[in-house]
mmCIF file of C-alpha atoms and ligand atoms in Angstrom:
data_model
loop_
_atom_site.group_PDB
_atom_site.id
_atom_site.type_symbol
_atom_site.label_atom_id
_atom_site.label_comp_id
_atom_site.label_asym_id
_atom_site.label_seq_id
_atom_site.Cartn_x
_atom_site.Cartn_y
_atom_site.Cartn_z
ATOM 1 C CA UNK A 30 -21.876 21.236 -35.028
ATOM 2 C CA UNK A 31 -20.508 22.259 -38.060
ATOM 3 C CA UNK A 32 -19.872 26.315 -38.344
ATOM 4 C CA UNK A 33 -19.922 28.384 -41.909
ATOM 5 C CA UNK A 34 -16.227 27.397 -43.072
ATOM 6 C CA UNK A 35 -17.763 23.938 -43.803
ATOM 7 C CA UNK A 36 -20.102 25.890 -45.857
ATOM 8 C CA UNK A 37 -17.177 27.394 -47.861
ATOM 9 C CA UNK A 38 -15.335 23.960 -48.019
ATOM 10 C CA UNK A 39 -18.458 22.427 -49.451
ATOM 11 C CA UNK A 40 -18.787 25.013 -52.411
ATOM 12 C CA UNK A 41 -15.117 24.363 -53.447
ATOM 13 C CA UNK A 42 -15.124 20.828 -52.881
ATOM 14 C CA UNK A 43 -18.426 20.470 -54.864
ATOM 15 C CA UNK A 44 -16.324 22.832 -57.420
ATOM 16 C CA UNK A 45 -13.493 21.096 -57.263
ATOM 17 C CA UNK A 46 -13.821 17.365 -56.816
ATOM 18 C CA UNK A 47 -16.000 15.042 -58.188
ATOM 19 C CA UNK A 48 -17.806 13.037 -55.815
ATOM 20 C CA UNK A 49 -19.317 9.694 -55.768
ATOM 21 C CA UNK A 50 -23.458 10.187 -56.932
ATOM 22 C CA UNK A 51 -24.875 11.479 -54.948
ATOM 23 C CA UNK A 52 -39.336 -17.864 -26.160
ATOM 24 C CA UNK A 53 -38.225 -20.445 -25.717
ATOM 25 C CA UNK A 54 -38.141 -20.536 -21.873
ATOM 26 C CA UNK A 55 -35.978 -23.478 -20.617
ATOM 27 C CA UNK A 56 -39.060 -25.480 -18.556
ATOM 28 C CA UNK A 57 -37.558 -29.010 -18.210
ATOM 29 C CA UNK A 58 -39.850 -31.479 -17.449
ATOM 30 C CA UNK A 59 -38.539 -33.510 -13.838
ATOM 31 C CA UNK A 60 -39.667 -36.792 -13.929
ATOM 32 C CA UNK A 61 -41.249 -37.767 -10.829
ATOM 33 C CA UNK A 62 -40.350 -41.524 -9.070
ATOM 34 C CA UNK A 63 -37.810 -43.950 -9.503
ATOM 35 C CA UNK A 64 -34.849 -44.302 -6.851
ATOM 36 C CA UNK A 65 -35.001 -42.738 -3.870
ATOM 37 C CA UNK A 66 -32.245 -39.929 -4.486
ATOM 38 C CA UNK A 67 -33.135 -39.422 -7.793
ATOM 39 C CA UNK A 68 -35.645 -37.135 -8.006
ATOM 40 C CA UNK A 69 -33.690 -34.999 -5.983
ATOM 41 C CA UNK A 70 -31.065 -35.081 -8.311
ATOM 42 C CA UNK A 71 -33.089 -34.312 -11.228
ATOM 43 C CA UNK A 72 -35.379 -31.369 -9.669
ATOM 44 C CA UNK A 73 -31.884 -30.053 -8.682
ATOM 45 C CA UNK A 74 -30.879 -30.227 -12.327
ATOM 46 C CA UNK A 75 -34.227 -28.920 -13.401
ATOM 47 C CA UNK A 76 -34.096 -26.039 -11.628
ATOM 48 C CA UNK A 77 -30.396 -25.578 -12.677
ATOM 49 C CA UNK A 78 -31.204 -25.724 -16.111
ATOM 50 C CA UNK A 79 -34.337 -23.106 -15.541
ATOM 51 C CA UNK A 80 -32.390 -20.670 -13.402
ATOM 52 C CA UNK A 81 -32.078 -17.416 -14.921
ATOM 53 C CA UNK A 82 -28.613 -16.145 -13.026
ATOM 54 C CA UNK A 83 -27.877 -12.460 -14.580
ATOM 55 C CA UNK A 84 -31.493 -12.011 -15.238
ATOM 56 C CA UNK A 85 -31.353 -11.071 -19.198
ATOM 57 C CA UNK A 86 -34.870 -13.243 -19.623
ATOM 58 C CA UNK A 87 -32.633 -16.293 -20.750
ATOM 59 C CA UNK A 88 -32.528 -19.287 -18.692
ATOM 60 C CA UNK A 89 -28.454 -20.385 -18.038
ATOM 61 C CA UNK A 90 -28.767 -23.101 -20.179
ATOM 62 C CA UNK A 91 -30.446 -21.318 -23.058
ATOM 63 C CA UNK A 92 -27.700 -19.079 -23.255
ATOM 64 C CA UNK A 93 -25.155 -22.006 -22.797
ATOM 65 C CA UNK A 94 -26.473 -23.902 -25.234
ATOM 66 C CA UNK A 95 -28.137 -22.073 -27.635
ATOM 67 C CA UNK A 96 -26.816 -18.270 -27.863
ATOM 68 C CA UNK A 97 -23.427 -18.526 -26.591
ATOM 69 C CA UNK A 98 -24.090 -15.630 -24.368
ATOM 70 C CA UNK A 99 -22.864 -15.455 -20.951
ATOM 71 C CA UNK A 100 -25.783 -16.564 -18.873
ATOM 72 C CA UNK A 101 -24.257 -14.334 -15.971
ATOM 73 C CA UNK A 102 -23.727 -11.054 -17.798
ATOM 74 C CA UNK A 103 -26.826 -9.796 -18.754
ATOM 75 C CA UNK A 104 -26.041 -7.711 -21.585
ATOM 76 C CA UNK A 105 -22.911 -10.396 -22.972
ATOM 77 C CA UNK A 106 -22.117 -7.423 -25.870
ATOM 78 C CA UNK A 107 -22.513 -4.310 -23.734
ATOM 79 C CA UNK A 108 -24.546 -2.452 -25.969
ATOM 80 C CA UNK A 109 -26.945 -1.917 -23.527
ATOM 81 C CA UNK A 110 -29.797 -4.266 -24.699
ATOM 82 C CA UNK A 111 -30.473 -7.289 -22.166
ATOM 83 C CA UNK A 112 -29.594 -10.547 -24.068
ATOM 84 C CA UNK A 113 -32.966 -11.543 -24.103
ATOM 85 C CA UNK A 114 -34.466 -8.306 -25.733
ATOM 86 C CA UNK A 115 -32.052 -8.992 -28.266
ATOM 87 C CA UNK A 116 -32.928 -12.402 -28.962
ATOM 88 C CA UNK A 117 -36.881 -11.382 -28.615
ATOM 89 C CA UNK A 118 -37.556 -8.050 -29.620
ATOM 90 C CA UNK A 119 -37.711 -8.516 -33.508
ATOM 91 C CA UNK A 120 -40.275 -5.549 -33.657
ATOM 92 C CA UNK A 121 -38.560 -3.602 -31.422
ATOM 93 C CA UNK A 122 -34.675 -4.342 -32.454
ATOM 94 C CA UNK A 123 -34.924 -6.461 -35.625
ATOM 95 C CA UNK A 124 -32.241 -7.946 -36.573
ATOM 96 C CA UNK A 125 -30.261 -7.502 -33.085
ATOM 97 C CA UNK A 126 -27.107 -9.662 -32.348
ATOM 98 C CA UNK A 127 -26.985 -10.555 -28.681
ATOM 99 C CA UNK A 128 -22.741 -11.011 -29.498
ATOM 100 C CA UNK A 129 -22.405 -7.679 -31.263
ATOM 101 C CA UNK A 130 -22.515 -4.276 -30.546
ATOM 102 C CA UNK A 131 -25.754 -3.035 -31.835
ATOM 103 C CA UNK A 132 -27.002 0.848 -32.714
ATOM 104 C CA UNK A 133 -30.660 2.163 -33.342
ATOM 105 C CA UNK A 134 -31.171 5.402 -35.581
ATOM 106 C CA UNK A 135 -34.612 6.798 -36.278
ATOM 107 C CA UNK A 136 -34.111 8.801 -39.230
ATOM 108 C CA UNK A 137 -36.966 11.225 -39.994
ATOM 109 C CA UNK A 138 -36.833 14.240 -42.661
ATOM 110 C CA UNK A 139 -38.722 17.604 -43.381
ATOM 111 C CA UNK A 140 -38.249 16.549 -47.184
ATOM 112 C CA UNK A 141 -39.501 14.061 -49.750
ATOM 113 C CA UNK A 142 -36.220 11.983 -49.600
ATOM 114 C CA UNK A 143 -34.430 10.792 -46.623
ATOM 115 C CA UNK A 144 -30.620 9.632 -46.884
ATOM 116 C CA UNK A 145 -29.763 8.009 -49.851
ATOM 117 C CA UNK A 146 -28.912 4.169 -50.162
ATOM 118 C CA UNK A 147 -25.350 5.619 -51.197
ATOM 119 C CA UNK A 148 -25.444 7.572 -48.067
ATOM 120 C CA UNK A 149 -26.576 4.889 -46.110
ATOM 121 C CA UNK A 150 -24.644 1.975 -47.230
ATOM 122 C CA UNK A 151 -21.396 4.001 -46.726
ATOM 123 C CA UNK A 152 -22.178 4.582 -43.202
ATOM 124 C CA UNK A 153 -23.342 1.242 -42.208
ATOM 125 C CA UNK A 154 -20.027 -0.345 -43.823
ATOM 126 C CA UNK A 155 -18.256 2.260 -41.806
ATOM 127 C CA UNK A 156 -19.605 0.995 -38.952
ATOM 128 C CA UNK A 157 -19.183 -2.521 -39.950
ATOM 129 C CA UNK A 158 -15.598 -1.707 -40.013
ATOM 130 C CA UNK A 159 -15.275 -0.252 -36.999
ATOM 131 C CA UNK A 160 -11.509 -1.457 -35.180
ATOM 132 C CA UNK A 161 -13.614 -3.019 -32.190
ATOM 133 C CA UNK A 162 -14.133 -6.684 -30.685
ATOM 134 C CA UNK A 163 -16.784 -8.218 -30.043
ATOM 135 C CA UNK A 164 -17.832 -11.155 -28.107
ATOM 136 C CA UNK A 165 -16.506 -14.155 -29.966
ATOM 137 C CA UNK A 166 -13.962 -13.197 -33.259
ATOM 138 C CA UNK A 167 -16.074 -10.654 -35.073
ATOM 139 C CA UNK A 168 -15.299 -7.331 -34.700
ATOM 140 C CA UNK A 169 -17.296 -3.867 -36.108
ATOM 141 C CA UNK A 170 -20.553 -2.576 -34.872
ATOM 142 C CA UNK A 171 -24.038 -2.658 -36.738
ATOM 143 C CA UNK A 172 -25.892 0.479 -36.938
ATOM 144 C CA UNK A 173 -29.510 0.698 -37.911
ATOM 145 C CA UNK A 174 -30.088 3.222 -39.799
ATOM 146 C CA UNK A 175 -34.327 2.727 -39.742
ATOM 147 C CA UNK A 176 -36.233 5.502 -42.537
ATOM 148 C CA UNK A 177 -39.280 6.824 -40.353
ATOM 149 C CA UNK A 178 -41.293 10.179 -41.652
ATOM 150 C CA UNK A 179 -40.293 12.035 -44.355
ATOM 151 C CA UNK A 180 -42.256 15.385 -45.227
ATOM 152 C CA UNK A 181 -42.587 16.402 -41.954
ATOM 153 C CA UNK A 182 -43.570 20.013 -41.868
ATOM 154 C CA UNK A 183 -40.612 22.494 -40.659
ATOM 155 C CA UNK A 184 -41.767 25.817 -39.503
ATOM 156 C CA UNK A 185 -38.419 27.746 -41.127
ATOM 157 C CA UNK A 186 -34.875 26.913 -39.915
ATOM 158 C CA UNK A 187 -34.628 23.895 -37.071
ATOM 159 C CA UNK A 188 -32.979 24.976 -34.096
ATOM 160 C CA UNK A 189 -30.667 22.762 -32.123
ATOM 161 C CA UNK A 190 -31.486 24.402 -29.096
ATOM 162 C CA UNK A 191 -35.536 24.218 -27.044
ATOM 163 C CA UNK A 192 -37.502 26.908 -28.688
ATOM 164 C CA UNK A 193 -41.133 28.499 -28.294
ATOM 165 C CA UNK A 194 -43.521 27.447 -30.998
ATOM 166 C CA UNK A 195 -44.064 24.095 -32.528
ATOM 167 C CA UNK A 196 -41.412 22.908 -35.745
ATOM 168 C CA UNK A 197 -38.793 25.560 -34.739
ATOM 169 C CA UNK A 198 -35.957 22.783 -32.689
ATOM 170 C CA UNK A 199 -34.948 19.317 -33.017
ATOM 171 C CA UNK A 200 -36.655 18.670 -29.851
ATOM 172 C CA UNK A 201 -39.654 19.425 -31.268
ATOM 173 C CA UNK A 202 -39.218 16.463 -33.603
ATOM 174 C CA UNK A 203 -38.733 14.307 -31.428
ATOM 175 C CA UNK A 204 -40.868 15.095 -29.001
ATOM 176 C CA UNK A 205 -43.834 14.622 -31.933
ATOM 177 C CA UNK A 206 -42.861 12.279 -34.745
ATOM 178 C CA UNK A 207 -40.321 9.980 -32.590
ATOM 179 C CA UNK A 208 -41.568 6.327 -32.731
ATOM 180 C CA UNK A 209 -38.775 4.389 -30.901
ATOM 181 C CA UNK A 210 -36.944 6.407 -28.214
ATOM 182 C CA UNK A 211 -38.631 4.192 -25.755
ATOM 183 C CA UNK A 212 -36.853 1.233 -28.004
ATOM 184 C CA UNK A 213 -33.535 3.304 -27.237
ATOM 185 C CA UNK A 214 -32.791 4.504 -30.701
ATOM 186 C CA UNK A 215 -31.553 7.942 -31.696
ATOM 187 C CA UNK A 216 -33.064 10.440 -33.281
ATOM 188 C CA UNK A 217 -31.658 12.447 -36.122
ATOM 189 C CA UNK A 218 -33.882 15.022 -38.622
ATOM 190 C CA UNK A 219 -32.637 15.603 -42.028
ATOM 191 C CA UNK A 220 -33.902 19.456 -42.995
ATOM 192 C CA UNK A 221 -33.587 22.030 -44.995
ATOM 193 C CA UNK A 222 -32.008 24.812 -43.118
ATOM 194 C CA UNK A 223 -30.321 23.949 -39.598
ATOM 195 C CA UNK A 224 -29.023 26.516 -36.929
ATOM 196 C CA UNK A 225 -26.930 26.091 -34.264
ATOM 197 C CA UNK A 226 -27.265 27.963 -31.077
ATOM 198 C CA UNK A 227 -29.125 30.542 -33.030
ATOM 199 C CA UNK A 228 -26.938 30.518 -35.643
ATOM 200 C CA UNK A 229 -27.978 30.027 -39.170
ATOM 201 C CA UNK A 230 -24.462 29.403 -41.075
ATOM 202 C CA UNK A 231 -24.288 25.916 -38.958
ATOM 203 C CA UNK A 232 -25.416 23.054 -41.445
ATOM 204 C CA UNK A 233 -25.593 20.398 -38.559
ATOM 205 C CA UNK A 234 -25.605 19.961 -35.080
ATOM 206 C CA UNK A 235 -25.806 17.207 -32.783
ATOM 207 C CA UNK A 236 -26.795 17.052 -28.692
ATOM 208 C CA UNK A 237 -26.343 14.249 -26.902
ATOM 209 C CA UNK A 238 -28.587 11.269 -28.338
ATOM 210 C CA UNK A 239 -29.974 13.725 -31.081
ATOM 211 C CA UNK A 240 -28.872 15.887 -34.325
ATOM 212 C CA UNK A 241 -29.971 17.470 -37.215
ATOM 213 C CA UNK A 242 -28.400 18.040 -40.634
ATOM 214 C CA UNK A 243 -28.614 19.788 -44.138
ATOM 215 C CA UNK A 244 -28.828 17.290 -47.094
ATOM 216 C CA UNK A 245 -26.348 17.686 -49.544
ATOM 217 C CA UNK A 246 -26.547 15.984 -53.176
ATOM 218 C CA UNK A 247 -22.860 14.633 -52.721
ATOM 219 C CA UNK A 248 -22.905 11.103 -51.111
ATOM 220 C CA UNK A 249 -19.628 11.784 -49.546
ATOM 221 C CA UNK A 250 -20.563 14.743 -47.891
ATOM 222 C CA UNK A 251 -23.700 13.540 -46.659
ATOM 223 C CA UNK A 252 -22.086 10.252 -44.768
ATOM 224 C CA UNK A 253 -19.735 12.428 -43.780
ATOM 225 C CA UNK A 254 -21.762 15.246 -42.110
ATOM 226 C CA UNK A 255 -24.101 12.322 -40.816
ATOM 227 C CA UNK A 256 -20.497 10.809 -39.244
ATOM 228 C CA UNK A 257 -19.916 13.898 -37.494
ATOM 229 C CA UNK A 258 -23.024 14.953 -36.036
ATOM 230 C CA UNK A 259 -24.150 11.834 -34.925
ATOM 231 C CA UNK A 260 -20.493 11.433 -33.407
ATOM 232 C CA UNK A 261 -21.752 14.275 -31.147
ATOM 233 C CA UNK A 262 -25.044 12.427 -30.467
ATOM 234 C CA UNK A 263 -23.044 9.769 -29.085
ATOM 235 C CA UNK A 264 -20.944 11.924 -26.928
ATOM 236 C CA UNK A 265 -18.049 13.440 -29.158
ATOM 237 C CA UNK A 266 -18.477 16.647 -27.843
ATOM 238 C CA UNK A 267 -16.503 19.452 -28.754
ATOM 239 C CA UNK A 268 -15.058 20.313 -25.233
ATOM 240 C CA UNK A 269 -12.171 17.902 -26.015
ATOM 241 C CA UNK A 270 -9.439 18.035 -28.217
ATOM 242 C CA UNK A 271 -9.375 18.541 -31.562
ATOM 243 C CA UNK A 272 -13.386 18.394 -31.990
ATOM 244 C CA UNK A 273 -15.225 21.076 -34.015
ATOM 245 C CA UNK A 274 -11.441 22.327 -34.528
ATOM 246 C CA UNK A 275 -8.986 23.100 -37.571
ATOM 247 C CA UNK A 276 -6.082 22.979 -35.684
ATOM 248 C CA UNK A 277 -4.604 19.417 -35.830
ATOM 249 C CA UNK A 278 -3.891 18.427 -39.749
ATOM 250 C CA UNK A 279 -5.864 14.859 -40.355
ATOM 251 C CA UNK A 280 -2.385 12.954 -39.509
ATOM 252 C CA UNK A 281 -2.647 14.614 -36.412
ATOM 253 C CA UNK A 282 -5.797 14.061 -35.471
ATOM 254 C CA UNK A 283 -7.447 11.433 -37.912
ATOM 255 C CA UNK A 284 -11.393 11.743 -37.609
ATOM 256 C CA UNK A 285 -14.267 13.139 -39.077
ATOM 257 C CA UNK A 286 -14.746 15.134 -36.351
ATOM 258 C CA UNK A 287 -11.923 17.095 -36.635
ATOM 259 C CA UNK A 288 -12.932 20.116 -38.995
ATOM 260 C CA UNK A 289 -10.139 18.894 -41.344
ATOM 261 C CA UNK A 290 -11.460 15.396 -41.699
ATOM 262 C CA UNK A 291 -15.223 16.349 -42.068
ATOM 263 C CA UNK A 292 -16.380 16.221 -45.670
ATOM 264 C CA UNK A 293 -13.126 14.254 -46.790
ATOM 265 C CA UNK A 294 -13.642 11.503 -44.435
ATOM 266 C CA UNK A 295 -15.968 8.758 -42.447
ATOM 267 C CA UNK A 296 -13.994 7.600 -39.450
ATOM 268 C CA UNK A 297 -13.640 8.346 -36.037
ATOM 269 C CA UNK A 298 -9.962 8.228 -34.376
ATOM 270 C CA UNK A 299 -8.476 4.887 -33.532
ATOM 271 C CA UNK A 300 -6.252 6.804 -31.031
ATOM 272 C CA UNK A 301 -2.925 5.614 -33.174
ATOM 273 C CA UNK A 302 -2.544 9.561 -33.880
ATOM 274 C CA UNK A 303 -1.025 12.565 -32.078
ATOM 275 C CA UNK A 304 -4.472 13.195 -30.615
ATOM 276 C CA UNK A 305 -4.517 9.613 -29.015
ATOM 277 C CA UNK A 306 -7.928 9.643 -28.061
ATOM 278 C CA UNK A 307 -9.462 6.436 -29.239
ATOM 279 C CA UNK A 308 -12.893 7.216 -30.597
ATOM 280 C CA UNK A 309 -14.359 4.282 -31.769
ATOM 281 C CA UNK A 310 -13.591 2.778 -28.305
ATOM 282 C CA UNK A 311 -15.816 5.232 -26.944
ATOM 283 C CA UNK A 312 -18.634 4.251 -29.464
ATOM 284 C CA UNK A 313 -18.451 0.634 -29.251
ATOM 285 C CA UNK A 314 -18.203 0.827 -25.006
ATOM 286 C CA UNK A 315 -19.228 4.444 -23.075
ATOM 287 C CA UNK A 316 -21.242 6.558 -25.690
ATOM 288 C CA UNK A 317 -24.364 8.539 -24.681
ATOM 289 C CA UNK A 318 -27.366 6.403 -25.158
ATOM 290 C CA UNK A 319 -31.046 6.884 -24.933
ATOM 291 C CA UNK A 320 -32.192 5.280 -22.127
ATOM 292 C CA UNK A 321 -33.547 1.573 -22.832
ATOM 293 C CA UNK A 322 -37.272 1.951 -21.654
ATOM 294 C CA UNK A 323 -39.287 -0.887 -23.426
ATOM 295 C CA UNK A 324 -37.439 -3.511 -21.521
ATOM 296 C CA UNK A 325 -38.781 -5.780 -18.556
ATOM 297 C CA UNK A 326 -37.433 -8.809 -16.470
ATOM 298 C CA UNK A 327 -34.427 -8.749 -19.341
ATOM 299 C CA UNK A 328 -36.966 -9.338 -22.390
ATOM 300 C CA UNK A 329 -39.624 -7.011 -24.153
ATOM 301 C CA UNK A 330 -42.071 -4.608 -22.459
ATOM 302 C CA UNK A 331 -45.698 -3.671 -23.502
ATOM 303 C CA UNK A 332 -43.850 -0.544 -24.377
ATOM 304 C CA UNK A 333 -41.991 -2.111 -27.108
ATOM 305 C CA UNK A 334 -42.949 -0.827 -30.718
ATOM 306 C CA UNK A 335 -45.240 -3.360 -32.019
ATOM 307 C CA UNK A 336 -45.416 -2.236 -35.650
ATOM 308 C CA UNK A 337 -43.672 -2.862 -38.367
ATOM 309 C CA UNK A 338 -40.938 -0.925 -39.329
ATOM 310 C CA UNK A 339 -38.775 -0.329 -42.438
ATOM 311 C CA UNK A 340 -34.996 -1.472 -41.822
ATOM 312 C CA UNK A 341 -32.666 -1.132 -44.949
ATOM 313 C CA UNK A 342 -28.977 -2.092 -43.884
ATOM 314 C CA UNK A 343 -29.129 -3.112 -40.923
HETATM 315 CA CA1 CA B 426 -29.793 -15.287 -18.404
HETATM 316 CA CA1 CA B 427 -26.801 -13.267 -20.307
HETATM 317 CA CA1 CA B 428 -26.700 -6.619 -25.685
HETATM 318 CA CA1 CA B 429 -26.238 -6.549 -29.728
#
């Protein structure tokens, strides 16, 4: 959450500085006759070669041979999508890599516009950059940043917190315009006016796998609120140190979620700093995720989204 001295750094910043604008499945065919040990040996390979060990919807050898996936880990990048929902689920997770960490953001907004292509393309290639391994030599997660609704009608200021009536909290939202939570993606609502636990001088907040943020003209600003809030969607939560907090200087404690960091900055903490907590660590391996419902025997479910939807950067 971001408190009212944001709002004051954002006036003199805006003041001040001048920002950027703005199925394959592996059936092998076992030859019947010739010797008499032979067919043995080749139903035995058959059935080798068919065998689905971890149970990610990939036979062994498909992964083997074909994906380089580890055909007894079922989720080879640990992003919590099954191997074989990543290598099947176009609709659902398009352009999923089964060897790299992978991120899903519904993005729906209460105005015309949603969040920028500056806005966006600076957060994906912060993500991209990310100081985290994957499987294999390349490193940096992908986030999705996928444009759903935009004029969705906001009865007054959006609450972080459940509220009676219909348009007054962010799980509201959710609860009636998201189209892939089943698909495991977070949401986040861009509004005009946001309040945090009933209070209106917040311009963001985020709950786990959910926030909800003011739109600011600056690009920078607007990555950089979007950093910090969804950083507590993920689980950057402002019980530990240095979070929602002015009291370590950015050497100190070198994130966007430190109140220091948040307008100037993108990143989360590599842990090289006085705070030591390594954040994007956290992101990349043990964040808060929406649970993964459209999946079944390691590949997609009926509950998959089956339409098309609009990906830009991902
Ligand atoms: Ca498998
Ligand atoms: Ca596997
Ligand atoms: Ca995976
Ligand atoms: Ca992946």
């Amino acid at each position: 959450m971001v408190r009212v001295g944001a709002i004051v750094l954002v006036t003199v910043l805006l003041a001040g500085v001048v920002f950027p604008v703005a199925g394959m499945s592996s059936q092998v065919n076992t030859a019947s006759g010739g010797g008499a040990d032979t067919p043995d040996v080749q139903q035995a390979q058959a059935d080798a070669n068919a065998t689905d060990t971890d149970g990610d919807g990939l036979s062994d050898s498909l992964e083997r041979s074909v994906y380089d996936t580890d055909p007894t880990d079922a989720d080879t990048d640990g992003d919590g999508y099954p191997d074989g929902m990543e290598v099947r689920c176009e609709q659902a997770i398009p352009n999923a890599d089964p060897l790299r960490t992978d991120i899903y953001v519904e993005v729906d907004s209460t105005q015309a516009t949603t969040l920028s292509d500056p806005a966006r393309t600076s957060i994906v290639e912060t993500f991209e950059n990310a100081p985290v391994s994957n499987p294999g030599d390349s490193t940096g997660i992908d986030i999705h940043l996928v444009t759903d609704d935009t004029n969705l009608s906001a009865n007054g200021t959006v609450h972080s917190k459940s509220r009676p009536g219909v348009g007054n909290d962010i799980y509201d939202f959710r609860a009636n315009h998201s189209e892939y939570r089943s698909d495991g993606y977070y949401y986040v609502l861009l509004t005009d006016d946001v309040a945090y636990n009933g209070d209106d001088y917040f311009v963001g907040a985020g709950r786990p796998e959910i926030a909800a943020m003011e739109r600011f003209d600056s690009t920078k600003i607007t990555a950089s609120l979007f950093m910090h809030e969804f950083g507590h969607a993920m689980g950057l939560d402002a019980y530990q140190d240095g979070i929602d907090e002015e009291r370590y200087s950015r050497t100190e404690y070198d994130s966007v979620m430190n109140y220091n960091g948040l307008y100037r900055q993108l990143s989360y903490s590599n842990g090289t700093d006085s705070v030591g907590r390594n954040e994007w660590q956290f992101v990349a391996e043990n964040r808060t995720q929406p649970a993964i419902e459209c999946v079944e025997n390691g590949t997609c479910s009926s509950r998959c989204t089956q339409t098309a939807k609009v990906t830009v950067n991902g």
